Tab-separated table of C-alpha atoms and ligand atoms in Angstrom:
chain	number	residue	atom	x	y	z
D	1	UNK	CA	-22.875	200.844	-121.391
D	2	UNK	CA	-24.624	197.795	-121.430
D	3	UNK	CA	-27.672	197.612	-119.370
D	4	UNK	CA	-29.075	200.242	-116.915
D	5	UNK	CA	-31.719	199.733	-113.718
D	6	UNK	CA	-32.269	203.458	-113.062
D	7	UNK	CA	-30.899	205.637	-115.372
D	8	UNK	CA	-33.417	208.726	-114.524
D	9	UNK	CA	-31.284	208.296	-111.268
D	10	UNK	CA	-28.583	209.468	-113.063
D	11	UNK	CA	-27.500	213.812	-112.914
D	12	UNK	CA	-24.783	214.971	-115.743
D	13	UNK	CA	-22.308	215.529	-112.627
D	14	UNK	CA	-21.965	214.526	-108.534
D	15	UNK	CA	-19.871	215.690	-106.078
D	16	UNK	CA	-16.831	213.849	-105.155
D	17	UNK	CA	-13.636	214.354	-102.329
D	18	UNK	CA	-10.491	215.967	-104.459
D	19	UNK	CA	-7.166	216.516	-103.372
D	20	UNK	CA	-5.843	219.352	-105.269
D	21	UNK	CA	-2.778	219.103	-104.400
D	22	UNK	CA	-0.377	217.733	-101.911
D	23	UNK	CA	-0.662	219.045	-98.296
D	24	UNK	CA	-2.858	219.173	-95.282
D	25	UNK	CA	-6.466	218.925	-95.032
D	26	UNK	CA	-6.730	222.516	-96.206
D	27	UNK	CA	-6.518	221.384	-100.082
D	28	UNK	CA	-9.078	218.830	-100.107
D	29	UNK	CA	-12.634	220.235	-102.580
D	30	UNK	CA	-15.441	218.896	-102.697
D	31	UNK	CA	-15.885	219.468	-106.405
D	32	UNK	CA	-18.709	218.910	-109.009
D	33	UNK	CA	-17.388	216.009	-111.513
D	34	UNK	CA	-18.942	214.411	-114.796
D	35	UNK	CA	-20.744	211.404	-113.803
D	36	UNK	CA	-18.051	208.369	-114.914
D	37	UNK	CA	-19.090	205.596	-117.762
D	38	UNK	CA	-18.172	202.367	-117.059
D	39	UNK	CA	-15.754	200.728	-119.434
D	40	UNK	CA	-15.282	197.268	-120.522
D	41	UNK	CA	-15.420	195.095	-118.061
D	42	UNK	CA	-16.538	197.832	-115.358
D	43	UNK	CA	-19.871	199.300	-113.375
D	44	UNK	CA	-21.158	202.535	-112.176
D	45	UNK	CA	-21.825	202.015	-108.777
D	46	UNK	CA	-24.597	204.837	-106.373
D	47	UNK	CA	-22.189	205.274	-103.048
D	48	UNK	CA	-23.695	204.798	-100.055
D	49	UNK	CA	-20.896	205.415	-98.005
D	50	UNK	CA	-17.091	205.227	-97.906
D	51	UNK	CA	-14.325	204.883	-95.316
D	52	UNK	CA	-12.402	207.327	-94.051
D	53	UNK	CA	-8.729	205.613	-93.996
D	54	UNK	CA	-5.039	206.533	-92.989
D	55	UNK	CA	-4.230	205.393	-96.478
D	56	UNK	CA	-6.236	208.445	-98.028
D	57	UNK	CA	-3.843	210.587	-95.202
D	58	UNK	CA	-0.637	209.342	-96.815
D	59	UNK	CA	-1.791	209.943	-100.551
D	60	UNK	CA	-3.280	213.123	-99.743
D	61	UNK	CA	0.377	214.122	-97.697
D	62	UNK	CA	2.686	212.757	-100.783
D	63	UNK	CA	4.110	210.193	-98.652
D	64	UNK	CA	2.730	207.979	-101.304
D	65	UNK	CA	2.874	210.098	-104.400
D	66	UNK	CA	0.055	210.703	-106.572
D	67	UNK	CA	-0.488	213.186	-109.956
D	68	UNK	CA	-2.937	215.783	-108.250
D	69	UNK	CA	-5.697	216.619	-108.334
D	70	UNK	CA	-6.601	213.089	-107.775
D	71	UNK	CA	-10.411	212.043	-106.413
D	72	UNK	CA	-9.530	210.547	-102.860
D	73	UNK	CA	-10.870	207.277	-101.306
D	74	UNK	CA	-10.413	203.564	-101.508
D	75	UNK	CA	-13.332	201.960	-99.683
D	76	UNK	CA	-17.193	202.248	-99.876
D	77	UNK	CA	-20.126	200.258	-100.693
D	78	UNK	CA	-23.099	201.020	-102.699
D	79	UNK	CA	-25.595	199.523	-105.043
D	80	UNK	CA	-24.674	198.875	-108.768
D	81	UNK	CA	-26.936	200.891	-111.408
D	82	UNK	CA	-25.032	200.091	-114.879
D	83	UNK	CA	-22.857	197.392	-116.529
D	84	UNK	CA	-19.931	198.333	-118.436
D	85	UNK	CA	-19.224	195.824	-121.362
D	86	UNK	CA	-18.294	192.501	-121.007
D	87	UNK	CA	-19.243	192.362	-117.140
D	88	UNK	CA	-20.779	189.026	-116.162
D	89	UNK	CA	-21.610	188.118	-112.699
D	90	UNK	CA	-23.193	191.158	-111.346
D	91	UNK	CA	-26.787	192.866	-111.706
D	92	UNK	CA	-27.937	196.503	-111.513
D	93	UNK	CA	-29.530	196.271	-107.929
D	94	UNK	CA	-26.919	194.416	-106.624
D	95	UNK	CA	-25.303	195.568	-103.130
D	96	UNK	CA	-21.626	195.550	-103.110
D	97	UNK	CA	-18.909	196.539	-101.424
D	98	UNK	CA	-14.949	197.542	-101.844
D	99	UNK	CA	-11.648	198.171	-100.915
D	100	UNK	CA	-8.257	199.666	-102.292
D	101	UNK	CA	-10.270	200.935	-105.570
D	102	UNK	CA	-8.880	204.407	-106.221
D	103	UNK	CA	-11.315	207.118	-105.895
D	104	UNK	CA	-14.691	206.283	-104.840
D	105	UNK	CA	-15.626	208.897	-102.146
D	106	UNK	CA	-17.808	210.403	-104.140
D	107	UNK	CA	-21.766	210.181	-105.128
D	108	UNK	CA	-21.023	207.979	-107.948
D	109	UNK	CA	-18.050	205.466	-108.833
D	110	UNK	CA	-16.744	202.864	-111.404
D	111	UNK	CA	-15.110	200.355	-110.514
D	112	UNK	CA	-13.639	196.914	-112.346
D	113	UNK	CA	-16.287	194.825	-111.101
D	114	UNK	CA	-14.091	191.795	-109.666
D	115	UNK	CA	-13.251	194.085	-106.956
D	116	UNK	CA	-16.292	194.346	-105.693
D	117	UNK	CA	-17.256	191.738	-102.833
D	118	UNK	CA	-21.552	191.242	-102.982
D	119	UNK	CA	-22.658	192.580	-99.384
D	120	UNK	CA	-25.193	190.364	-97.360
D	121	UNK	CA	-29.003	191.208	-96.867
D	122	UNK	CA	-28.650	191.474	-93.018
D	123	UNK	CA	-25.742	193.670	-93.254
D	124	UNK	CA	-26.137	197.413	-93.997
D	125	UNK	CA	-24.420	199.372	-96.892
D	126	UNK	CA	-22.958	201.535	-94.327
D	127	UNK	CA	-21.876	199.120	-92.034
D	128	UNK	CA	-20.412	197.132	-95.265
D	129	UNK	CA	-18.709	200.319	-95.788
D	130	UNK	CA	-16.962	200.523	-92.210
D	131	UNK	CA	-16.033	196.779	-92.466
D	132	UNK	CA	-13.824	196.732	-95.723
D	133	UNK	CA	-10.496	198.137	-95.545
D	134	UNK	CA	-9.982	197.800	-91.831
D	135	UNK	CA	-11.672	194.346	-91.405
D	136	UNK	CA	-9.643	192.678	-94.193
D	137	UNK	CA	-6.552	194.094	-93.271
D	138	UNK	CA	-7.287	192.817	-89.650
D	139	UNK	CA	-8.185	189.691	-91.356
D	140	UNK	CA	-5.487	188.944	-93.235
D	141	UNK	CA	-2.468	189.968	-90.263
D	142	UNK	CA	-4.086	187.435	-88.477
D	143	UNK	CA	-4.786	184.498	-91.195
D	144	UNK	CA	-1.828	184.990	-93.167
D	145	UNK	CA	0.918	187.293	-92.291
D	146	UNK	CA	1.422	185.789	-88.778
D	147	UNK	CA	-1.178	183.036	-88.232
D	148	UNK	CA	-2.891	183.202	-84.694
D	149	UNK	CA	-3.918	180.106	-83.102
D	150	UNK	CA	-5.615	178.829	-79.509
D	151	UNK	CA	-2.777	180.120	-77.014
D	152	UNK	CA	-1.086	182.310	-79.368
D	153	UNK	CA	0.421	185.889	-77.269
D	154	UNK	CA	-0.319	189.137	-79.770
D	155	UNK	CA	0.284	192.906	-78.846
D	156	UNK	CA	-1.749	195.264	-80.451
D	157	UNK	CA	-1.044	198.464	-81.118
D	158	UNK	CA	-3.699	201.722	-81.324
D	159	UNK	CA	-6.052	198.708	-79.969
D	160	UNK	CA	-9.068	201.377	-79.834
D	161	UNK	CA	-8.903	202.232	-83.242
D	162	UNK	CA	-10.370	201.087	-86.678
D	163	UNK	CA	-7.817	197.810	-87.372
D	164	UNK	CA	-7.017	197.910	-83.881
D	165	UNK	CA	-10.613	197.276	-82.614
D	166	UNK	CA	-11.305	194.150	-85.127
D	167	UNK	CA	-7.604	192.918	-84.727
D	168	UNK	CA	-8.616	192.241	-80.934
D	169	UNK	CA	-11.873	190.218	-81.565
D	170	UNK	CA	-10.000	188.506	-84.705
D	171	UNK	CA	-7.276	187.582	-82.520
D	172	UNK	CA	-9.553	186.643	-79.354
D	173	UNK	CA	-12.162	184.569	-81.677
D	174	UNK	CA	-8.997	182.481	-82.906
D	175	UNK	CA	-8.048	181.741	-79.259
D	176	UNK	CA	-5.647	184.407	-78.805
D	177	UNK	CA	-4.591	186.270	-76.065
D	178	UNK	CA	-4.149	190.600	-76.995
D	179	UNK	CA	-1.960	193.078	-74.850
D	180	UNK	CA	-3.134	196.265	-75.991
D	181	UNK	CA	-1.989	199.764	-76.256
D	182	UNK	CA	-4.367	202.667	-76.585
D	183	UNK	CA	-3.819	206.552	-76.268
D	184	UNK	CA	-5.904	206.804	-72.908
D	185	UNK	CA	-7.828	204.951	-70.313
D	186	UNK	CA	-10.983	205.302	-71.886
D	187	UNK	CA	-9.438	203.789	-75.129
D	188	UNK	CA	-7.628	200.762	-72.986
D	189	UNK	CA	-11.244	200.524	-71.531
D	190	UNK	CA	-12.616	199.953	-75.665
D	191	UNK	CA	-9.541	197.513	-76.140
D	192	UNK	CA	-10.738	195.434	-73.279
D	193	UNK	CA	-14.729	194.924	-74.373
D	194	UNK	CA	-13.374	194.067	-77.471
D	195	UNK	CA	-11.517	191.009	-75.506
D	196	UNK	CA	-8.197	192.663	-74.900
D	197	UNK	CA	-6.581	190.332	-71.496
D	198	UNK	CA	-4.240	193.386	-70.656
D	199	UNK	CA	-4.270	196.826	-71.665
D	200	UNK	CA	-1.625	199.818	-71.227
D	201	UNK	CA	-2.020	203.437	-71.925
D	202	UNK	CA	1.081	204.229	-73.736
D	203	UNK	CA	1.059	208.119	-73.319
D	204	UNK	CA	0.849	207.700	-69.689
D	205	UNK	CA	3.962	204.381	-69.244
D	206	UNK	CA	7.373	205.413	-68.617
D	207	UNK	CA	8.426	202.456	-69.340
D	208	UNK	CA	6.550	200.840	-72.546
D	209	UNK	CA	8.633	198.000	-72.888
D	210	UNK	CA	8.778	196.473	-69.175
D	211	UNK	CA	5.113	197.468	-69.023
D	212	UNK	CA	4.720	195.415	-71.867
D	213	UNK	CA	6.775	192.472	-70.792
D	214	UNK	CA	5.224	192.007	-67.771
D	215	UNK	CA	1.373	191.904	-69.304
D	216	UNK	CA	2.840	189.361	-71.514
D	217	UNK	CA	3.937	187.230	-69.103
D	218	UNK	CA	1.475	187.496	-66.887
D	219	UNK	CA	-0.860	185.735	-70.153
D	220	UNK	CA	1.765	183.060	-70.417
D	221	UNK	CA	4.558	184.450	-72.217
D	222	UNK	CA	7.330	185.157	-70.222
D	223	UNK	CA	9.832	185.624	-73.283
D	224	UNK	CA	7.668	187.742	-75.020
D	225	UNK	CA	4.958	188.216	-77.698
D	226	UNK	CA	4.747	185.895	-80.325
D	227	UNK	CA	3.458	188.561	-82.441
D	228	UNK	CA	3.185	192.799	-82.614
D	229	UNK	CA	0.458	194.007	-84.893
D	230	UNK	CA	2.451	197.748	-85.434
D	231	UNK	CA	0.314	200.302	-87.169
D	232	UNK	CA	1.631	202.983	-85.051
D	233	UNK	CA	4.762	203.082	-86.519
D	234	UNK	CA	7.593	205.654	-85.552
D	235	UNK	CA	7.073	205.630	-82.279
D	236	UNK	CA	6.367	202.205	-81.102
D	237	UNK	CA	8.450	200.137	-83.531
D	238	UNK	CA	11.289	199.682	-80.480
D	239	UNK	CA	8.905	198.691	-77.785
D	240	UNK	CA	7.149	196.256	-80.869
D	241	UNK	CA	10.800	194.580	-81.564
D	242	UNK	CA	11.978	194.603	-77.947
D	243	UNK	CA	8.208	192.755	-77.136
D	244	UNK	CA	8.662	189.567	-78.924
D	245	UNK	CA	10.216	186.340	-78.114
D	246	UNK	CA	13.258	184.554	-80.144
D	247	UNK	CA	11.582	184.011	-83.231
D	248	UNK	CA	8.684	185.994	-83.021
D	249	UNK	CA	6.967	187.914	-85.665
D	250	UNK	CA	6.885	191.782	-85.816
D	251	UNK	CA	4.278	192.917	-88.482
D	252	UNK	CA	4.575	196.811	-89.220
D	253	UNK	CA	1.481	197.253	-91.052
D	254	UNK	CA	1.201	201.445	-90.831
D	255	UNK	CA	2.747	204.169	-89.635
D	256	UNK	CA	-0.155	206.287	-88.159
D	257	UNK	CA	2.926	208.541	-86.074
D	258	UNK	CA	4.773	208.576	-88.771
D	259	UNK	CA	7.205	206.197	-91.063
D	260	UNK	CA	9.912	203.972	-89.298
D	261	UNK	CA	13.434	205.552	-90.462
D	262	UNK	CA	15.653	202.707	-91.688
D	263	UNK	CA	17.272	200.247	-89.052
D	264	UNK	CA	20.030	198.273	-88.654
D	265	UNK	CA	18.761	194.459	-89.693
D	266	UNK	CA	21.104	192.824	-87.265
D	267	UNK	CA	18.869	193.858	-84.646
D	268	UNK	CA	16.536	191.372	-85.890
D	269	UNK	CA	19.682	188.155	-85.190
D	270	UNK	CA	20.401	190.132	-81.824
D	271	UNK	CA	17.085	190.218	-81.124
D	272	UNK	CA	16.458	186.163	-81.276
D	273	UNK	CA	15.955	185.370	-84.922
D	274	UNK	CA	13.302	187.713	-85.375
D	275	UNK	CA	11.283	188.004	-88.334
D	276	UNK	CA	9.933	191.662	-89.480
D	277	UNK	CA	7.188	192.287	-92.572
D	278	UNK	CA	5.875	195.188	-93.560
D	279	UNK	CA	2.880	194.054	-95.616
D	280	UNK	CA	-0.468	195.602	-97.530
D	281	UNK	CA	-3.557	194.738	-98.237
D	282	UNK	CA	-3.317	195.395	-101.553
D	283	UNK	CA	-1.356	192.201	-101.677
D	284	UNK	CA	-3.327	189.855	-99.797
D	285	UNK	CA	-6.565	190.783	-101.960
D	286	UNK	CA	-4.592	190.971	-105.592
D	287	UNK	CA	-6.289	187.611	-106.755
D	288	UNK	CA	-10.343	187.885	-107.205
D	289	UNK	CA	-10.432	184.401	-105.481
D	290	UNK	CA	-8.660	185.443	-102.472
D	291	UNK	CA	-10.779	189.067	-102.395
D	292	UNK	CA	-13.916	187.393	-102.308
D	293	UNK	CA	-12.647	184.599	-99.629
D	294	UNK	CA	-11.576	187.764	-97.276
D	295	UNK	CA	-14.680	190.015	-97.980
D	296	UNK	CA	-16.939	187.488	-97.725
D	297	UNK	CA	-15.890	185.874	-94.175
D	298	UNK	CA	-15.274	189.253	-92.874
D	299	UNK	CA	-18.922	190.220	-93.828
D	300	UNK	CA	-19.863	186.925	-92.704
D	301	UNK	CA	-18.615	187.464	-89.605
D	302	UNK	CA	-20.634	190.973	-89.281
D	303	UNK	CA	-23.682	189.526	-90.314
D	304	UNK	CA	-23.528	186.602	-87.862
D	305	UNK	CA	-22.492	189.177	-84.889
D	306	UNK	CA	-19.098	187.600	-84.634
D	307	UNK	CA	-17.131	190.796	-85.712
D	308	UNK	CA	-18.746	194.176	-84.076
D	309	UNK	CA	-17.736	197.117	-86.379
D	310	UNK	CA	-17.705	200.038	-84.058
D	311	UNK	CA	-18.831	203.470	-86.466
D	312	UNK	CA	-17.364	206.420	-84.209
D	313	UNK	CA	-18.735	209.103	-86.572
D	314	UNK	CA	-21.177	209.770	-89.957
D	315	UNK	CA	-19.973	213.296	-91.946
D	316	UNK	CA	-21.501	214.592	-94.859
D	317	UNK	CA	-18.704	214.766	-97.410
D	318	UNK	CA	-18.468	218.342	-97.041
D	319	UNK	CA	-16.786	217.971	-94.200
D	320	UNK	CA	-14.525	215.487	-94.678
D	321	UNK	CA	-11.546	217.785	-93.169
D	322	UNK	CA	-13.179	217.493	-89.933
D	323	UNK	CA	-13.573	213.737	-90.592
D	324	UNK	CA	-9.981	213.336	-91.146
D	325	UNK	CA	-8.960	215.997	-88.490
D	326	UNK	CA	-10.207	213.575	-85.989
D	327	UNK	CA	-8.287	210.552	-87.336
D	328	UNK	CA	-5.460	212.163	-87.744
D	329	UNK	CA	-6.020	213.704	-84.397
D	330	UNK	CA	-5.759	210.363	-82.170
D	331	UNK	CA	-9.838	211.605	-81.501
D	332	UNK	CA	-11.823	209.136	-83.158
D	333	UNK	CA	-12.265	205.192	-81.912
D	334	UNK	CA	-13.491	202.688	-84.816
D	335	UNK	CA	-14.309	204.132	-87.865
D	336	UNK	CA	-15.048	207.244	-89.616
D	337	UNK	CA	-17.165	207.367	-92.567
D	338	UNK	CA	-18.333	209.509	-95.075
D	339	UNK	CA	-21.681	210.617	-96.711
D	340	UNK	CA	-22.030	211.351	-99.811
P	1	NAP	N1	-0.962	197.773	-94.351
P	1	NAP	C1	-2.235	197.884	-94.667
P	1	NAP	O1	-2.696	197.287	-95.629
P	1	NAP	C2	-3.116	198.768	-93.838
P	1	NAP	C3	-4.491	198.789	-94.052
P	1	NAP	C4	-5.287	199.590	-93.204
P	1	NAP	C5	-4.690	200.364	-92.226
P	1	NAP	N2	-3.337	200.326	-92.088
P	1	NAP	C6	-2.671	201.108	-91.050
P	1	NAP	O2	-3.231	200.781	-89.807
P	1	NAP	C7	-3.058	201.872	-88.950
P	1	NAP	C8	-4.382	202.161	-88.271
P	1	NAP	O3	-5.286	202.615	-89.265
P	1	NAP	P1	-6.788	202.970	-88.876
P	1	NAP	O4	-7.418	203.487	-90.089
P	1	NAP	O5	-7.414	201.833	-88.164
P	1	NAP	O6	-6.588	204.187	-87.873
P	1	NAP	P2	-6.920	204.245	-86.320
P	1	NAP	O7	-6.193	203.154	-85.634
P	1	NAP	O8	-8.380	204.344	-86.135
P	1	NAP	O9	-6.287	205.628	-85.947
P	1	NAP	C9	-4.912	205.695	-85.734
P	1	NAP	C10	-4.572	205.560	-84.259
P	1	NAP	O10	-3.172	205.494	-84.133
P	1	NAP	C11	-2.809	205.956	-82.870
P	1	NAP	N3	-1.703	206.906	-82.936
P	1	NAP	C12	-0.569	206.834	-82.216
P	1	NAP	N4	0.224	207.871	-82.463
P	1	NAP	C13	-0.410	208.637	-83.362
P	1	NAP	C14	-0.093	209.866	-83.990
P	1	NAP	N5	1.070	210.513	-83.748
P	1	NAP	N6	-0.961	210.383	-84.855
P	1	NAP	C15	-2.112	209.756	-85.136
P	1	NAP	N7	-2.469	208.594	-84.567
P	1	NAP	C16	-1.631	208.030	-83.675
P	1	NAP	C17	-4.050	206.649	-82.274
P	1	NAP	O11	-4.574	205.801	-81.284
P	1	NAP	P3	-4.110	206.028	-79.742
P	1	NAP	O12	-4.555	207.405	-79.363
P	1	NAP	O13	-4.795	204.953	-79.029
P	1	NAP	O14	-2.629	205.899	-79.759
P	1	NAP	C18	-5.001	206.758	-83.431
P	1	NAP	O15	-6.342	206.720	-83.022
P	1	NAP	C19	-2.523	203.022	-89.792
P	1	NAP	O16	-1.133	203.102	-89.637
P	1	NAP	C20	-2.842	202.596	-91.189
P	1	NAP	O17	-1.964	203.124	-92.137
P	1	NAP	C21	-2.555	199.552	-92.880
């Protein structure tokens, strides 16, 4: 270690989220772990709070395989206390922030510091927090994967939940136009105060797909969508392909009912010359550059009032099962954090 603000702040050992194996919510511990040096070229970071993502859900299920037990979480934010080696650019003091770093929901992380993004003074570390994961990954399905501009017809998908809610106001500050799905009328009520033009309540539509075509052309789009934000997955992909026009963009960014089986890609020519992605974050952040470009205008945009992170619920990290029950549930709207 190479320089230290508090170091009387630091215990022997903290408390952070395991999964001890793979399964249900019934094998993550919150267990007592040394507190982690910082390496060459890393920091020890105080958490202040991390996210509660579907991400964490997949790992902690096996769908993406990790070596157990493994220390879950990929986004927080927190205040830097000591400099690993080598590690210019960043101060003990400083508030930062972070996303798709393995294993920082606990009281203490270290992290390579160019993945941390600094935080701004009017924003809080909590709100930071919420913002990460979900903001840049709304930020960067509407920048990059399939650009949105003034005019531009998008369905969205889960619209009341953590992406979905920042995916509308994204979409609607760029001049977009959002049909949105939600779970329930009180969700397709969130959708629209977060600028949503037409709203459906997919558990209650017999027909997802007219329902759909019809809200898009009454905005203007008569042969569909330009673009389907899918995080649902399994069981909207269909109603996402049949939604767009000839050459219109289907972006399957998640799979929060569960993993698209494979499909036939010649539905994409009979479709009209479709185009399909199935992207991550972890690729549109890869370069420090373009990290600090997304972070930074998506905590811009919460410190101006632009972007309105909705935080549905606070839980001590003990009980991050019920924190995950509800997300996994289809209970919680916006995001779910936890407290270390
Ligand atoms: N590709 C990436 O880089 C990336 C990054 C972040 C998140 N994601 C993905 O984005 C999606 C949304 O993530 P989020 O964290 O913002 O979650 P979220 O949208 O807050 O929660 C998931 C929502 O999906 C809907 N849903 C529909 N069927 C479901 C089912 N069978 N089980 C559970 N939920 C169901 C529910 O909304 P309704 O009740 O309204 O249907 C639920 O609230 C996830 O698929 C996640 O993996 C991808």
């Amino acid at each position: 270690m190479s320089e230290t603000e508090t170091p009387e702040a630091l215990t022997s050992t903290q408390p952070a989220l395991v999964v001890t194996r793979p399964g249900g919510r019934e094998v993550l511990q919150v267990q007592d772990r040394p507190v982690p040096e910082p390496g060459p070229g890393e920091v020890l970071v105080e958490v202040a709070a991390a996210g509660v993502n579907f991400i964490d859900v997949y790992q902690r299920e096996g769908v993406y395989p990790m070596e157990t037990p493994f220390v879950l979480g990929k986004e927080g934010a927190g205040t830097v206390r000591v400099l690993g080696d080598g590690v210019e650019g960043v101060s003990p003091g400083d508030r930062v922030a972070w996303a798709m770093t393995q294993g920082t929901t606990a009281g203490w992380a270290t992290l390579p510091a160019g993945s941390l993004v600094p935080v701004p003074d009017e924003v809080e570390l909590e709100t930071a927090a919420a913002a990460m994961l979900q903001g840049m990954t709304a930020h960067f399905l509407v920048t990059d994967c399939a650009p949105i501009g003034e005019g531009s017809v998008a369905l969205v998908h889960a619209a009341a939940g953590g992406v979905g809610q920042l995916l509308v106001q994204m979409v609607v500050a760029r001049g977009g136009h959002v049909v949105a799905t939600a779970g329930s009328e009180e969700k397709c009520a969130i959708a629209r105060s977060r600028g949503a033009a037409e709203t459906i309540d997919y558990t209650a539509e017999d027909d997802l797909e007219g329902a759909i075509a019809e809200a898009a052309a009454r905005l203007g789009a008569p042969d569909g969508v330009d673009v389907a934000y899918d995080g649902v997955g399994a069981a909207t992909f269909d109603a996402s392909l049949a939604a767009l026009r000839p050459r219109g963009v289907l972006v399957l960014f998640g799979g929060a009912s569960g993993q698209v089986p494979p499909f036939d890609i010649q539905r994409l020519n009979a479709g009209g010359s479709l185009y399909l992605t199935r992207p991550t974050l972890a690729h549109y952040i890869a370069r420090r550059e373009e990290l600090l470009r997304r972070g930074q205008e998506v905590l811009a945009a919460v410190a101006s009032g632009e972007l309105d992170v909705a935080v549905d619920g606070r839980y001590p990290m003990t009980e991050a099962a019920e924190a995950y029950a509800a997300l996994e549930g289809r209970t919680s709207t916006g995001k779910l954090l936890l407290v270390p």
